[in-house]
Amino acid sequence: MNNLLTFLTQHFHWLLFLFLEAVSVVMLFSYNSYQASVWVSSANLIAGKIYSWQSNVEHFFSLTLQNEELTERNIFLERQVDKLRQQLLDLKTDTTVVAEELKRAMPESSFQLIPAKVVSNSIIDADNLITIDKGSADGVRTDMGVVCGNGIVGVVYLVSQHYAVVIPALNKRSRISCAIRNSNYFGYMSWTGGDPTRAYIEDIPRHAKFKKGDWIVTSGYSSIFPHGISVGKIEKIFNSLDGLSYRLQVHLSTDFASLRDVCVINDKNIIERMRLKEAANDSLMLMPQKDK
């Protein structure tokens, strides 16, 4: 208490000055219309700036949710377009049947999308890896496909409770079954290092018909990716080393350098298919060999 009294005594003239200044300012803006209008305008301007900053901050943090929703929507629409394309190819002649098919609701897909964020990424190494912020607690398992709004990303390799490591297409160990859109010709995509925007499709048959600019999509022949997910566009066409097939240079549709939002494909039927495949392999190994 003594310290407070001492402080007030020592600085009484300054406190009195501030008090009188405050009173004079209040009287100035209260009894003078011009000054009052200036004060109101200034206050509104400051308040407007504060509200604008607040809105921008809220909008920035809402972009995360919007990006996730857009990524899922892009993947969903790409699947729908691919289904429509396949229906049109299968129903070529009878326009009545085509119209009826297009009016039907799309069948419920067995694929569920698990949205995730990329927390670690590399594009310059030979064995690039991506880490995402979803794991076994979110339903992620090994050998699940990972995609983004523009196309394929990779395959889940390791899983912990809350994180997962993905082998991306930009990895020399990656081999993804791909096909030329609107045809049944397929091959395997590989990445040879270097340019993160390009990869190669191997083993395309010599009798396949295609041209530069055609789209490459996932073939659907594996249990990892459904048919029709974008891979990229054909840039160049080469002969294979043995001359028996084509080798295609593809410009990837996914920009791995700016990858942020992805989705893990949870195929409800993948476990059944993998078990059936393992059983078939075991049966082949146990099958007795015939003597030649």
PDB file of C-alpha atoms in Angstrom:
ATOM      1  CA  MET A   1       0.000   0.000   0.000  1.00  0.00           C
ATOM      2  CA  ASN A   2       2.835   2.369   0.887  1.00  0.00           C
ATOM      3  CA  ASN A   3       4.448   1.623  -2.484  1.00  0.00           C
ATOM      4  CA  LEU A   4       1.211   2.509  -4.274  1.00  0.00           C
ATOM      5  CA  LEU A   5       0.883   5.798  -2.385  1.00  0.00           C
ATOM      6  CA  THR A   6       4.508   6.603  -3.117  1.00  0.00           C
ATOM      7  CA  PHE A   7       4.003   5.899  -6.813  1.00  0.00           C
ATOM      8  CA  LEU A   8       0.872   8.100  -6.963  1.00  0.00           C
ATOM      9  CA  THR A   9       2.652  10.928  -5.147  1.00  0.00           C
ATOM     10  CA  GLN A  10       5.689  10.807  -7.416  1.00  0.00           C
ATOM     11  CA  HIS A  11       3.709  10.633 -10.653  1.00  0.00           C
ATOM     12  CA  PHE A  12       0.658  12.658  -9.635  1.00  0.00           C
ATOM     13  CA  HIS A  13       1.265  15.396 -12.247  1.00  0.00           C
ATOM     14  CA  TRP A  14       1.480  12.821 -15.062  1.00  0.00           C
ATOM     15  CA  LEU A  15      -1.672  11.047 -13.934  1.00  0.00           C
ATOM     16  CA  LEU A  16      -3.499  14.370 -13.704  1.00  0.00           C
ATOM     17  CA  PHE A  17      -2.291  15.267 -17.194  1.00  0.00           C
ATOM     18  CA  LEU A  18      -3.568  11.994 -18.654  1.00  0.00           C
ATOM     19  CA  PHE A  19      -6.916  12.398 -16.876  1.00  0.00           C
ATOM     20  CA  LEU A  20      -7.406  15.928 -18.211  1.00  0.00           C
ATOM     21  CA  GLU A  21      -6.403  14.778 -21.710  1.00  0.00           C
ATOM     22  CA  ALA A  22      -8.983  12.022 -21.580  1.00  0.00           C
ATOM     23  CA  VAL A  23     -11.679  14.459 -20.422  1.00  0.00           C
ATOM     24  CA  SER A  24     -10.801  16.946 -23.144  1.00  0.00           C
ATOM     25  CA  VAL A  25     -10.901  14.254 -25.859  1.00  0.00           C
ATOM     26  CA  VAL A  26     -14.308  13.065 -24.659  1.00  0.00           C
ATOM     27  CA  MET A  27     -15.648  16.632 -24.617  1.00  0.00           C
ATOM     28  CA  LEU A  28     -14.122  17.365 -28.031  1.00  0.00           C
ATOM     29  CA  PHE A  29     -15.859  14.428 -29.744  1.00  0.00           C
ATOM     30  CA  SER A  30     -19.070  14.766 -27.714  1.00  0.00           C
ATOM     31  CA  TYR A  31     -19.805  18.448 -28.404  1.00  0.00           C
ATOM     32  CA  ASN A  32     -18.353  18.868 -31.923  1.00  0.00           C
ATOM     33  CA  SER A  33     -20.169  17.147 -34.762  1.00  0.00           C
ATOM     34  CA  TYR A  34     -17.242  17.220 -37.214  1.00  0.00           C
ATOM     35  CA  GLN A  35     -14.780  15.654 -34.792  1.00  0.00           C
ATOM     36  CA  ALA A  36     -17.432  13.131 -33.758  1.00  0.00           C
ATOM     37  CA  SER A  37     -17.991  12.068 -37.376  1.00  0.00           C
ATOM     38  CA  VAL A  38     -14.227  11.718 -37.880  1.00  0.00           C
ATOM     39  CA  TRP A  39     -14.015   9.545 -34.775  1.00  0.00           C
ATOM     40  CA  VAL A  40     -16.893   7.311 -35.882  1.00  0.00           C
ATOM     41  CA  SER A  41     -15.439   6.924 -39.377  1.00  0.00           C
ATOM     42  CA  SER A  42     -12.009   6.061 -37.995  1.00  0.00           C
ATOM     43  CA  ALA A  43     -13.475   3.599 -35.509  1.00  0.00           C
ATOM     44  CA  ASN A  44     -15.498   1.918 -38.242  1.00  0.00           C
ATOM     45  CA  LEU A  45     -12.417   1.709 -40.460  1.00  0.00           C
ATOM     46  CA  ILE A  46     -10.365   0.087 -37.700  1.00  0.00           C
ATOM     47  CA  ALA A  47     -13.184  -2.294 -36.790  1.00  0.00           C
ATOM     48  CA  GLY A  48     -13.604  -3.199 -40.467  1.00  0.00           C
ATOM     49  CA  LYS A  49      -9.895  -3.965 -40.770  1.00  0.00           C
ATOM     50  CA  ILE A  50     -10.013  -6.172 -37.666  1.00  0.00           C
ATOM     51  CA  TYR A  51     -13.064  -8.056 -38.951  1.00  0.00           C
ATOM     52  CA  SER A  52     -11.375  -8.462 -42.338  1.00  0.00           C
ATOM     53  CA  TRP A  53      -8.256  -9.951 -40.723  1.00  0.00           C
ATOM     54  CA  GLN A  54     -10.415 -12.254 -38.623  1.00  0.00           C
ATOM     55  CA  SER A  55     -12.315 -13.409 -41.707  1.00  0.00           C
ATOM     56  CA  ASN A  56      -9.072 -14.062 -43.594  1.00  0.00           C
ATOM     57  CA  VAL A  57      -7.693 -16.127 -40.715  1.00  0.00           C
ATOM     58  CA  GLU A  58     -10.889 -18.185 -40.475  1.00  0.00           C
ATOM     59  CA  HIS A  59     -10.918 -18.655 -44.253  1.00  0.00           C
ATOM     60  CA  PHE A  60      -7.289 -19.818 -44.218  1.00  0.00           C
ATOM     61  CA  PHE A  61      -7.957 -22.502 -41.621  1.00  0.00           C
ATOM     62  CA  SER A  62     -11.116 -23.596 -43.446  1.00  0.00           C
ATOM     63  CA  LEU A  63      -9.081 -24.264 -46.613  1.00  0.00           C
ATOM     64  CA  THR A  64      -7.795 -27.507 -45.096  1.00  0.00           C
ATOM     65  CA  LEU A  65     -11.291 -28.985 -44.950  1.00  0.00           C
ATOM     66  CA  GLN A  66     -12.155 -27.602 -48.391  1.00  0.00           C
ATOM     67  CA  ASN A  67      -9.028 -29.186 -49.927  1.00  0.00           C
ATOM     68  CA  GLU A  68      -9.928 -32.562 -48.420  1.00  0.00           C
ATOM     69  CA  GLU A  69     -13.483 -32.318 -49.752  1.00  0.00           C
ATOM     70  CA  LEU A  70     -12.276 -31.279 -53.227  1.00  0.00           C
ATOM     71  CA  THR A  71      -9.771 -34.140 -53.345  1.00  0.00           C
ATOM     72  CA  GLU A  72     -12.440 -36.703 -52.460  1.00  0.00           C
ATOM     73  CA  ARG A  73     -14.877 -35.114 -54.919  1.00  0.00           C
ATOM     74  CA  ASN A  74     -12.361 -35.198 -57.774  1.00  0.00           C
ATOM     75  CA  ILE A  75     -11.623 -38.869 -57.166  1.00  0.00           C
ATOM     76  CA  PHE A  76     -15.336 -39.687 -56.963  1.00  0.00           C
ATOM     77  CA  LEU A  77     -16.104 -37.826 -60.191  1.00  0.00           C
ATOM     78  CA  GLU A  78     -13.222 -39.514 -61.981  1.00  0.00           C
ATOM     79  CA  ARG A  79     -14.609 -42.902 -60.967  1.00  0.00           C
ATOM     80  CA  GLN A  80     -18.083 -41.915 -62.170  1.00  0.00           C
ATOM     81  CA  VAL A  81     -16.782 -40.690 -65.535  1.00  0.00           C
ATOM     82  CA  ASP A  82     -14.810 -43.901 -65.980  1.00  0.00           C
ATOM     83  CA  LYS A  83     -17.913 -45.997 -65.277  1.00  0.00           C
ATOM     84  CA  LEU A  84     -19.910 -43.992 -67.814  1.00  0.00           C
ATOM     85  CA  ARG A  85     -17.128 -44.372 -70.370  1.00  0.00           C
ATOM     86  CA  GLN A  86     -17.068 -48.127 -69.884  1.00  0.00           C
ATOM     87  CA  GLN A  87     -20.841 -48.348 -70.235  1.00  0.00           C
ATOM     88  CA  LEU A  88     -20.732 -46.399 -73.486  1.00  0.00           C
ATOM     89  CA  LEU A  89     -18.040 -48.693 -74.834  1.00  0.00           C
ATOM     90  CA  ASP A  90     -19.969 -51.817 -73.855  1.00  0.00           C
ATOM     91  CA  LEU A  91     -23.266 -50.556 -75.245  1.00  0.00           C
ATOM     92  CA  LYS A  92     -22.250 -49.307 -78.662  1.00  0.00           C
ATOM     93  CA  THR A  93     -25.208 -49.873 -80.919  1.00  0.00           C
ATOM     94  CA  ASP A  94     -28.527 -49.892 -79.093  1.00  0.00           C
ATOM     95  CA  THR A  95     -29.193 -46.262 -78.130  1.00  0.00           C
ATOM     96  CA  THR A  96     -32.292 -47.239 -76.157  1.00  0.00           C
ATOM     97  CA  VAL A  97     -30.265 -49.540 -73.950  1.00  0.00           C
ATOM     98  CA  VAL A  98     -27.594 -46.864 -73.550  1.00  0.00           C
ATOM     99  CA  ALA A  99     -30.165 -44.295 -72.447  1.00  0.00           C
ATOM    100  CA  GLU A 100     -31.652 -46.721 -69.942  1.00  0.00           C
ATOM    101  CA  GLU A 101     -28.221 -47.544 -68.552  1.00  0.00           C
ATOM    102  CA  LEU A 102     -27.311 -43.889 -68.128  1.00  0.00           C
ATOM    103  CA  LYS A 103     -30.541 -43.211 -66.248  1.00  0.00           C
ATOM    104  CA  ARG A 104     -29.782 -45.853 -63.668  1.00  0.00           C
ATOM    105  CA  ALA A 105     -28.165 -44.850 -60.425  1.00  0.00           C
ATOM    106  CA  MET A 106     -24.567 -45.870 -60.103  1.00  0.00           C
ATOM    107  CA  PRO A 107     -24.149 -49.057 -58.048  1.00  0.00           C
ATOM    108  CA  GLU A 108     -22.678 -48.631 -54.627  1.00  0.00           C
ATOM    109  CA  SER A 109     -18.905 -48.878 -54.866  1.00  0.00           C
ATOM    110  CA  SER A 110     -16.885 -51.197 -52.682  1.00  0.00           C
ATOM    111  CA  PHE A 111     -14.244 -48.482 -52.394  1.00  0.00           C
ATOM    112  CA  GLN A 112     -14.094 -46.154 -49.416  1.00  0.00           C
ATOM    113  CA  LEU A 113     -11.780 -43.113 -49.340  1.00  0.00           C
ATOM    114  CA  ILE A 114      -9.776 -42.292 -46.212  1.00  0.00           C
ATOM    115  CA  PRO A 115      -8.562 -38.641 -46.454  1.00  0.00           C
ATOM    116  CA  ALA A 116      -5.041 -37.950 -45.200  1.00  0.00           C
ATOM    117  CA  LYS A 117      -2.385 -35.238 -45.120  1.00  0.00           C
ATOM    118  CA  VAL A 118       1.169 -35.613 -46.391  1.00  0.00           C
ATOM    119  CA  VAL A 119       3.533 -34.884 -43.486  1.00  0.00           C
ATOM    120  CA  SER A 120       6.784 -35.930 -45.170  1.00  0.00           C
ATOM    121  CA  ASN A 121       7.706 -36.212 -48.838  1.00  0.00           C
ATOM    122  CA  SER A 122      10.751 -36.573 -51.088  1.00  0.00           C
ATOM    123  CA  ILE A 123      11.087 -36.497 -54.876  1.00  0.00           C
ATOM    124  CA  ILE A 124      14.849 -36.450 -55.579  1.00  0.00           C
ATOM    125  CA  ASP A 125      15.944 -39.807 -54.154  1.00  0.00           C
ATOM    126  CA  ALA A 126      15.955 -43.155 -55.940  1.00  0.00           C
ATOM    127  CA  ASP A 127      13.769 -44.653 -53.198  1.00  0.00           C
ATOM    128  CA  ASN A 128      11.431 -41.794 -52.378  1.00  0.00           C
ATOM    129  CA  LEU A 129       8.938 -42.286 -49.553  1.00  0.00           C
ATOM    130  CA  ILE A 130       5.865 -40.378 -48.397  1.00  0.00           C
ATOM    131  CA  THR A 131       4.504 -40.268 -44.851  1.00  0.00           C
ATOM    132  CA  ILE A 132       0.813 -39.554 -44.226  1.00  0.00           C
ATOM    133  CA  ASP A 133      -1.010 -38.753 -40.987  1.00  0.00           C
ATOM    134  CA  LYS A 134      -3.400 -41.713 -40.993  1.00  0.00           C
ATOM    135  CA  GLY A 135      -2.679 -45.227 -39.714  1.00  0.00           C
ATOM    136  CA  SER A 136      -4.220 -48.447 -38.495  1.00  0.00           C
ATOM    137  CA  ALA A 137      -6.474 -46.553 -36.086  1.00  0.00           C
ATOM    138  CA  ASP A 138      -8.087 -44.918 -39.122  1.00  0.00           C
ATOM    139  CA  GLY A 139      -8.481 -48.144 -41.099  1.00  0.00           C
ATOM    140  CA  VAL A 140      -5.283 -47.902 -43.160  1.00  0.00           C
ATOM    141  CA  ARG A 141      -3.522 -51.192 -43.994  1.00  0.00           C
ATOM    142  CA  THR A 142      -0.505 -52.196 -46.023  1.00  0.00           C
ATOM    143  CA  ASP A 143      -0.954 -52.654 -49.782  1.00  0.00           C
ATOM    144  CA  MET A 144      -3.708 -50.041 -49.995  1.00  0.00           C
ATOM    145  CA  GLY A 145      -3.621 -47.653 -52.938  1.00  0.00           C
ATOM    146  CA  VAL A 146      -3.119 -43.927 -52.357  1.00  0.00           C
ATOM    147  CA  VAL A 147      -4.460 -41.305 -54.774  1.00  0.00           C
ATOM    148  CA  CYS A 148      -5.000 -37.558 -54.944  1.00  0.00           C
ATOM    149  CA  GLY A 149      -7.396 -35.335 -56.873  1.00  0.00           C
ATOM    150  CA  ASN A 150      -5.175 -35.458 -59.968  1.00  0.00           C
ATOM    151  CA  GLY A 151      -4.298 -39.160 -60.080  1.00  0.00           C
ATOM    152  CA  ILE A 152      -2.321 -41.969 -58.471  1.00  0.00           C
ATOM    153  CA  VAL A 153       0.203 -41.433 -55.674  1.00  0.00           C
ATOM    154  CA  GLY A 154       1.454 -44.844 -54.542  1.00  0.00           C
ATOM    155  CA  VAL A 155       0.942 -47.871 -52.311  1.00  0.00           C
ATOM    156  CA  VAL A 156       0.935 -48.107 -48.504  1.00  0.00           C
ATOM    157  CA  TYR A 157       4.113 -49.877 -47.371  1.00  0.00           C
ATOM    158  CA  LEU A 158       4.298 -49.591 -43.555  1.00  0.00           C
ATOM    159  CA  VAL A 159       1.595 -48.703 -41.040  1.00  0.00           C
ATOM    160  CA  SER A 160       1.679 -47.577 -37.413  1.00  0.00           C
ATOM    161  CA  GLN A 161      -1.276 -46.592 -35.279  1.00  0.00           C
ATOM    162  CA  HIS A 162      -1.490 -42.997 -36.501  1.00  0.00           C
ATOM    163  CA  TYR A 163       0.872 -42.806 -39.484  1.00  0.00           C
ATOM    164  CA  ALA A 164       1.666 -44.712 -42.667  1.00  0.00           C
ATOM    165  CA  VAL A 165       4.594 -44.796 -45.093  1.00  0.00           C
ATOM    166  CA  VAL A 166       3.746 -44.847 -48.811  1.00  0.00           C
ATOM    167  CA  ILE A 167       5.913 -46.059 -51.693  1.00  0.00           C
ATOM    168  CA  PRO A 168       5.057 -43.451 -54.359  1.00  0.00           C
ATOM    169  CA  ALA A 169       5.155 -43.865 -58.105  1.00  0.00           C
ATOM    170  CA  LEU A 170       8.451 -41.938 -57.861  1.00  0.00           C
ATOM    171  CA  ASN A 171      10.260 -44.948 -56.434  1.00  0.00           C
ATOM    172  CA  LYS A 172      12.401 -47.378 -58.431  1.00  0.00           C
ATOM    173  CA  ARG A 173      10.727 -50.309 -56.675  1.00  0.00           C
ATOM    174  CA  SER A 174       7.248 -49.188 -57.704  1.00  0.00           C
ATOM    175  CA  ARG A 175       5.433 -51.116 -60.451  1.00  0.00           C
ATOM    176  CA  ILE A 176       1.816 -50.184 -61.089  1.00  0.00           C
ATOM    177  CA  SER A 177      -0.413 -51.894 -63.640  1.00  0.00           C
ATOM    178  CA  CYS A 178      -1.617 -49.298 -66.157  1.00  0.00           C
ATOM    179  CA  ALA A 179      -3.652 -49.291 -69.356  1.00  0.00           C
ATOM    180  CA  ILE A 180      -4.274 -47.016 -72.312  1.00  0.00           C
ATOM    181  CA  ARG A 181      -7.653 -45.358 -71.825  1.00  0.00           C
ATOM    182  CA  ASN A 182     -10.485 -46.754 -73.958  1.00  0.00           C
ATOM    183  CA  SER A 183      -8.512 -49.900 -74.779  1.00  0.00           C
ATOM    184  CA  ASN A 184      -7.597 -53.206 -73.151  1.00  0.00           C
ATOM    185  CA  TYR A 185      -3.845 -52.859 -73.725  1.00  0.00           C
ATOM    186  CA  PHE A 186      -1.917 -52.636 -70.481  1.00  0.00           C
ATOM    187  CA  GLY A 187       1.632 -52.562 -69.144  1.00  0.00           C
ATOM    188  CA  TYR A 188       3.550 -51.639 -65.997  1.00  0.00           C
ATOM    189  CA  MET A 189       4.655 -48.184 -64.929  1.00  0.00           C
ATOM    190  CA  SER A 190       8.165 -47.692 -63.601  1.00  0.00           C
ATOM    191  CA  TRP A 191      10.237 -44.663 -62.616  1.00  0.00           C
ATOM    192  CA  THR A 192      13.913 -44.515 -63.510  1.00  0.00           C
ATOM    193  CA  GLY A 193      14.843 -41.544 -61.325  1.00  0.00           C
ATOM    194  CA  GLY A 194      15.604 -37.958 -62.222  1.00  0.00           C
ATOM    195  CA  ASP A 195      12.617 -35.995 -63.489  1.00  0.00           C
ATOM    196  CA  PRO A 196       9.744 -36.271 -60.942  1.00  0.00           C
ATOM    197  CA  THR A 197       7.155 -35.403 -63.592  1.00  0.00           C
ATOM    198  CA  ARG A 198       7.805 -38.351 -65.920  1.00  0.00           C
ATOM    199  CA  ALA A 199       7.650 -42.132 -65.762  1.00  0.00           C
ATOM    200  CA  TYR A 200       7.611 -45.021 -68.255  1.00  0.00           C
ATOM    201  CA  ILE A 201       5.090 -47.676 -69.213  1.00  0.00           C
ATOM    202  CA  GLU A 202       6.714 -50.977 -70.170  1.00  0.00           C
ATOM    203  CA  ASP A 203       5.445 -53.998 -72.158  1.00  0.00           C
ATOM    204  CA  ILE A 204       2.794 -52.353 -74.320  1.00  0.00           C
ATOM    205  CA  PRO A 205       2.084 -54.842 -77.177  1.00  0.00           C
ATOM    206  CA  ARG A 206       3.292 -53.988 -80.671  1.00  0.00           C
ATOM    207  CA  HIS A 207      -0.198 -54.365 -82.121  1.00  0.00           C
ATOM    208  CA  ALA A 208      -1.714 -51.848 -79.683  1.00  0.00           C
ATOM    209  CA  LYS A 209      -3.218 -48.740 -81.262  1.00  0.00           C
ATOM    210  CA  PHE A 210      -2.563 -45.414 -79.546  1.00  0.00           C
ATOM    211  CA  LYS A 211      -1.006 -42.008 -80.137  1.00  0.00           C
ATOM    212  CA  LYS A 212       0.779 -39.203 -78.334  1.00  0.00           C
ATOM    213  CA  GLY A 213      -1.526 -37.349 -75.982  1.00  0.00           C
ATOM    214  CA  ASP A 214      -3.589 -40.423 -75.083  1.00  0.00           C
ATOM    215  CA  TRP A 215      -4.327 -40.876 -71.397  1.00  0.00           C
ATOM    216  CA  ILE A 216      -2.828 -43.639 -69.287  1.00  0.00           C
ATOM    217  CA  VAL A 217      -5.007 -44.884 -66.407  1.00  0.00           C
ATOM    218  CA  THR A 218      -4.861 -47.671 -63.853  1.00  0.00           C
ATOM    219  CA  SER A 219      -5.821 -51.002 -65.405  1.00  0.00           C
ATOM    220  CA  GLY A 220      -7.839 -52.396 -62.502  1.00  0.00           C
ATOM    221  CA  TYR A 221      -6.043 -55.757 -62.862  1.00  0.00           C
ATOM    222  CA  SER A 222      -4.436 -55.469 -59.438  1.00  0.00           C
ATOM    223  CA  SER A 223      -6.178 -55.529 -56.067  1.00  0.00           C
ATOM    224  CA  ILE A 224      -4.731 -52.118 -55.194  1.00  0.00           C
ATOM    225  CA  PHE A 225      -6.210 -49.573 -57.605  1.00  0.00           C
ATOM    226  CA  PRO A 226      -9.625 -49.592 -59.285  1.00  0.00           C
ATOM    227  CA  HIS A 227      -9.831 -49.119 -63.022  1.00  0.00           C
ATOM    228  CA  GLY A 228      -9.652 -45.631 -64.501  1.00  0.00           C
ATOM    229  CA  ILE A 229      -7.562 -43.585 -62.030  1.00  0.00           C
ATOM    230  CA  SER A 230      -5.501 -41.064 -64.006  1.00  0.00           C
ATOM    231  CA  VAL A 231      -1.773 -41.715 -64.385  1.00  0.00           C
ATOM    232  CA  GLY A 232      -0.688 -39.277 -67.095  1.00  0.00           C
ATOM    233  CA  LYS A 233      -0.447 -38.527 -70.816  1.00  0.00           C
ATOM    234  CA  ILE A 234       1.752 -40.207 -73.412  1.00  0.00           C
ATOM    235  CA  GLU A 235       4.618 -37.894 -74.415  1.00  0.00           C
ATOM    236  CA  LYS A 236       6.993 -40.136 -76.374  1.00  0.00           C
ATOM    237  CA  ILE A 237       6.942 -43.643 -77.835  1.00  0.00           C
ATOM    238  CA  PHE A 238      10.001 -45.924 -77.913  1.00  0.00           C
ATOM    239  CA  ASN A 239      10.743 -49.501 -78.849  1.00  0.00           C
ATOM    240  CA  SER A 240      11.599 -51.845 -75.992  1.00  0.00           C
ATOM    241  CA  LEU A 241      15.145 -53.210 -75.752  1.00  0.00           C
ATOM    242  CA  ASP A 242      14.097 -56.558 -77.237  1.00  0.00           C
ATOM    243  CA  GLY A 243      11.972 -54.895 -79.936  1.00  0.00           C
ATOM    244  CA  LEU A 244       8.908 -56.950 -79.004  1.00  0.00           C
ATOM    245  CA  SER A 245       6.897 -54.189 -77.328  1.00  0.00           C
ATOM    246  CA  TYR A 246       6.613 -50.437 -76.865  1.00  0.00           C
ATOM    247  CA  ARG A 247       7.981 -48.270 -74.079  1.00  0.00           C
ATOM    248  CA  LEU A 248       5.963 -45.120 -73.396  1.00  0.00           C
ATOM    249  CA  GLN A 249       7.177 -41.948 -71.732  1.00  0.00           C
ATOM    250  CA  VAL A 250       4.330 -40.503 -69.694  1.00  0.00           C
ATOM    251  CA  HIS A 251       3.922 -37.055 -68.173  1.00  0.00           C
ATOM    252  CA  LEU A 252       2.445 -37.767 -64.746  1.00  0.00           C
ATOM    253  CA  SER A 253      -0.841 -36.109 -63.840  1.00  0.00           C
ATOM    254  CA  THR A 254       0.139 -35.924 -60.146  1.00  0.00           C
ATOM    255  CA  ASP A 255       2.425 -33.087 -59.095  1.00  0.00           C
ATOM    256  CA  PHE A 256       4.436 -34.818 -56.377  1.00  0.00           C
ATOM    257  CA  ALA A 257       6.371 -31.653 -55.537  1.00  0.00           C
ATOM    258  CA  SER A 258       3.225 -29.910 -54.238  1.00  0.00           C
ATOM    259  CA  LEU A 259       1.416 -32.942 -52.835  1.00  0.00           C
ATOM    260  CA  ARG A 260      -0.578 -32.131 -49.699  1.00  0.00           C
ATOM    261  CA  ASP A 261      -3.987 -33.854 -49.631  1.00  0.00           C
ATOM    262  CA  VAL A 262      -4.365 -37.533 -50.519  1.00  0.00           C
ATOM    263  CA  CYS A 263      -6.880 -40.333 -50.040  1.00  0.00           C
ATOM    264  CA  VAL A 264      -6.216 -43.958 -49.152  1.00  0.00           C
ATOM    265  CA  ILE A 265      -8.436 -46.396 -51.053  1.00  0.00           C
ATOM    266  CA  ASN A 266     -10.063 -48.846 -48.685  1.00  0.00           C
ATOM    267  CA  ASP A 267     -11.369 -51.676 -50.844  1.00  0.00           C
ATOM    268  CA  LYS A 268     -13.849 -53.705 -48.808  1.00  0.00           C
ATOM    269  CA  ASN A 269     -13.168 -56.762 -50.970  1.00  0.00           C
ATOM    270  CA  ILE A 270      -9.366 -56.549 -51.041  1.00  0.00           C
ATOM    271  CA  ILE A 271      -8.816 -59.004 -48.171  1.00  0.00           C
ATOM    272  CA  GLU A 272     -11.002 -61.633 -49.829  1.00  0.00           C
ATOM    273  CA  ARG A 273      -9.188 -61.234 -53.156  1.00  0.00           C
ATOM    274  CA  MET A 274      -5.732 -61.352 -51.570  1.00  0.00           C
ATOM    275  CA  ARG A 275      -6.584 -64.499 -49.600  1.00  0.00           C
ATOM    276  CA  LEU A 276      -7.929 -66.141 -52.751  1.00  0.00           C
ATOM    277  CA  LYS A 277      -4.753 -65.232 -54.628  1.00  0.00           C
ATOM    278  CA  GLU A 278      -2.552 -66.596 -51.836  1.00  0.00           C
ATOM    279  CA  ALA A 279      -4.576 -69.812 -51.775  1.00  0.00           C
ATOM    280  CA  ALA A 280      -4.136 -70.175 -55.534  1.00  0.00           C
ATOM    281  CA  ASN A 281      -0.374 -69.653 -55.248  1.00  0.00           C
ATOM    282  CA  ASP A 282      -0.150 -72.218 -52.439  1.00  0.00           C
ATOM    283  CA  SER A 283      -2.129 -74.712 -54.531  1.00  0.00           C
ATOM    284  CA  LEU A 284       0.227 -74.255 -57.480  1.00  0.00           C
ATOM    285  CA  MET A 285       3.253 -74.845 -55.252  1.00  0.00           C
ATOM    286  CA  LEU A 286       1.741 -78.063 -53.852  1.00  0.00           C
ATOM    287  CA  MET A 287       0.693 -79.344 -57.279  1.00  0.00           C
ATOM    288  CA  PRO A 288       2.893 -82.325 -58.263  1.00  0.00           C
ATOM    289  CA  GLN A 289       5.277 -81.719 -61.159  1.00  0.00           C
ATOM    290  CA  LYS A 290       4.885 -83.967 -64.183  1.00  0.00           C
ATOM    291  CA  ASP A 291       8.004 -85.742 -65.404  1.00  0.00           C
ATOM    292  CA  LYS A 292       9.066 -84.733 -68.854  1.00  0.00           C
TER     293      LYS A 292
END
